Amino acid sequence: MRSLHRTGTALVRDSSLVWLAGGIVGVSFGAVSVAGGLPVWVPVLMSLVVYAGSAQFSAVGVLLAGGGPLAAAATGLLLNTRTAAFGLAVADLLGPGRATRLLGAHLVTDETVAFALAQPDPARRRAAFWISGLGLFAAWNTGVAAGALAGSALGDTDRYGLDAAFPAVLVALVLPVLRSAPGVRRATLLGAAIALAVTPAVPAGVPVLLALCALVVVRR
């Protein structure tokens, strides 16, 4: 029992940086949405029901640019298709039961999956997934609500550099795996090269999808 408590405490401590980054970016999303003219309830409800991070930013961008709900939903769905691969990677961590697996699928994000797979054994990976996932969900939605209520009072959120928070956290999470697994390191470098090469020519979010092609290196 004491060992489980220590493990849980360590995972909470390690997850706190991810939660902080999620809350900060959530504030940005809520503020941008309301400052652009959307009602407060739109970003709040979207974050609870959709919970898709970058896909939410893209969907709101389409709405604020004059696009319809269908176009916004299609954009968000396209950008979030990468979570299908993530779901396969953590399927054995969700546990039994339809309700549990449904909730776990809702919590699948880049950060949660990276944090879980970085753990050394299955039990710790399962605990890491649920602890980081539930905490990030709470932090993200709290930040979105705070940003939406603040509205335009924050001004231009781009000047704060909030968009760099999540990438920095992801780099910190995957560094241990990159050091210990040459195959993953090769796939990561190839994926990064693909993403950089196509970034000028495709919409935001698509480079991440195309970078998944580098996984063939690991398979071989």
C-alpha atoms as one frame of an Amber mdcrd trajectory, in Angstrom:
protein
   0.000   0.000   0.000   2.798   2.362   0.904   4.503   1.609  -2.409   1.296
   2.385  -4.314   0.977   5.654  -2.421   4.541   6.639  -3.281   3.951   5.739
  -6.931   0.760   7.802  -7.049   2.465  10.765  -5.387   5.370  10.611  -7.839
   3.018  10.440 -10.827   0.999  13.400  -9.567   4.203  15.375  -9.096   5.462
  14.484 -12.565   2.064  15.198 -14.172   1.751  18.627 -12.586   3.807  20.299
 -15.323   1.486  18.859 -17.982  -1.557  20.053 -16.028  -0.095  23.525 -15.657
   0.619  23.763 -19.379  -2.879  22.493 -20.173  -4.505  25.050 -17.914  -2.488
  27.912 -19.416  -3.312  26.957 -22.994  -6.932  26.425 -21.945  -7.079  30.015
 -20.725  -5.797  31.111 -24.125  -8.431  29.043 -25.949 -11.297  30.374 -23.843
 -10.148  33.974 -24.170  -9.561  33.748 -27.938 -12.982  32.193 -28.493 -14.925
  34.801 -26.539 -12.811  37.739 -27.768 -13.591  36.591 -31.319 -17.321  36.884
 -30.690 -18.431  33.438 -29.532 -20.673  33.094 -26.448 -18.996  31.920 -23.247
 -20.823  28.593 -23.286 -19.404  27.548 -26.693 -15.722  27.021 -25.698 -16.757
  25.652 -22.295 -19.150  23.058 -23.732 -16.750  22.203 -26.563 -13.961  21.523
 -24.082 -16.131  19.230 -21.982 -17.656  17.264 -24.846 -14.987  17.364 -27.570
 -11.811  17.837 -25.496  -9.441  17.970 -28.436  -6.899  20.723 -27.785  -5.424
  21.856 -31.108  -8.488  20.603 -32.989 -10.614  22.943 -30.870  -8.424  25.902
 -31.816  -8.775  24.974 -35.485 -12.544  24.513 -35.278 -13.018  27.865 -33.552
 -10.726  29.482 -36.133 -13.012  28.204 -38.883 -16.086  29.533 -37.067 -14.537
  32.940 -36.453 -13.462  33.125 -40.105 -17.071  32.715 -41.204 -17.158  28.972
 -41.811 -20.190  26.935 -40.836 -20.475  24.335 -38.061 -20.002  21.454 -40.504
 -16.750  22.893 -41.830 -15.518  23.499 -38.289 -16.414  19.947 -37.229 -14.730
  18.459 -40.305 -11.546  20.426 -39.620 -11.434  19.336 -35.996 -12.126  15.716
 -36.932  -9.336  15.683 -39.509  -6.786  17.089 -37.087  -7.819  14.691 -34.334
  -7.584  11.503 -36.393  -4.101  10.955 -34.957  -5.711   9.942 -31.657  -6.864
   6.734 -33.354  -3.230   5.592 -33.414  -2.766   6.793 -29.844  -5.822   4.814
 -28.773  -4.312   1.615 -30.143  -1.106   2.313 -28.238  -2.869   2.570 -24.856
  -5.831   0.237 -25.409  -4.542  -2.254 -22.841  -4.226   0.491 -20.209  -7.893
   1.453 -20.091  -9.122  -1.557 -18.147 -12.270  -3.679 -18.519 -15.831  -2.419
 -18.838 -17.512  -0.392 -21.538 -17.938   2.730 -19.373 -14.293   2.682 -18.297
 -13.047   2.283 -21.848 -15.352   5.044 -23.077 -14.059   7.441 -20.431 -10.485
   6.411 -21.135 -10.936   7.024 -24.852 -12.172  10.529 -24.052  -8.978  11.209
 -22.089  -6.579  10.145 -24.869  -4.353  13.107 -25.753  -0.805  13.586 -26.985
   0.416  14.431 -23.496  -1.415  11.662 -21.623  -0.262   8.960 -24.036   3.340
  10.195 -24.046   3.413  10.323 -20.247   1.889   6.849 -19.873   4.133   5.120
 -22.412   7.220   6.653 -20.832   6.651   4.567 -17.672   8.730   1.405 -17.119
   6.038  -1.231 -16.429   2.350  -1.927 -17.262   0.975  -1.146 -13.790   2.723
   2.206 -13.658   1.694   2.985 -17.242  -1.959   2.353 -16.371  -1.755   4.539
 -13.266   0.069   7.266 -15.200  -2.573   7.281 -17.918  -5.484   7.766 -15.516
  -3.754  10.201 -13.185  -2.409  12.412 -15.955  -5.574  12.074 -18.051  -8.070
  13.030 -15.354  -5.834  15.812 -14.054  -5.273  17.270 -17.513  -8.994  17.127
 -18.290  -9.749  19.072 -15.100  -6.952  21.598 -15.684  -7.879  22.171 -19.336
 -11.547  22.770 -18.640 -10.832  24.977 -15.643  -8.488  27.066 -17.775 -10.985
  27.313 -20.632 -13.744  28.471 -18.277 -11.436  31.065 -16.708 -10.298  32.343
 -20.097 -13.842  32.494 -21.447 -15.038  34.454 -18.429 -12.085  36.824 -18.747
 -13.037  37.369 -22.385 -11.103  40.062 -24.144  -9.526  41.372 -20.937  -6.366
  39.348 -21.653  -5.853  41.037 -25.016  -3.812  39.280 -27.680  -2.837  35.959
 -26.085  -0.296  35.198 -28.839   2.110  37.720 -27.340   2.467  35.568 -24.197
   3.866  32.630 -26.168   1.305  30.233 -24.720   1.361  28.111 -27.861   4.858
  26.927 -26.928   3.781  25.380 -23.621   2.509  22.018 -24.893   5.349  21.341
 -27.376   7.891  22.019 -24.639   6.147  19.585 -22.292   5.958  16.895 -24.989
   9.673  17.179 -25.704  10.411  16.734 -21.992   8.159  13.661 -21.827   9.619
  11.789 -24.795  13.311  12.504 -24.176  13.843   9.425 -21.929  12.357   7.119
 -24.584  14.455   8.695 -27.342  17.622   8.062 -25.364  16.890   4.397 -24.718
  15.223   3.221 -27.959  17.184   3.687 -31.225  14.209   2.605 -33.366  11.943
   5.196 -31.789  14.668   7.808 -32.170  14.979   7.120 -35.899  11.211   7.273
 -36.358  11.034  10.532 -34.404  13.745  12.200 -36.490  12.122  11.050 -39.735
   8.677  12.188 -38.540  10.050  15.593 -37.590  11.683  15.935 -41.007   8.431
  15.037 -42.765   6.450  17.505 -40.658   8.908  20.331 -41.307   8.991  19.613
 -45.044   5.212  19.729 -45.529   4.393  22.533 -43.072   4.527  25.358 -45.685
   2.150  23.491 -48.014  -0.593  22.005 -45.809  -3.029  23.306 -43.165  -2.075
  23.401 -39.493  -2.286  20.008 -37.827  -1.854  17.976 -41.014   1.970  17.790
 -40.665   1.475  15.830 -37.440  -0.691  13.303 -39.283   1.813  12.899 -42.105
   4.637  12.467 -39.596   2.993   9.199 -38.519   4.317   7.704 -41.770   7.677
   7.490 -40.011   6.307   4.688 -37.803   7.115   2.280 -40.640  10.752   2.599
 -39.564   9.941   1.160 -36.139   7.869  -1.642 -37.657  10.716  -2.691 -39.889
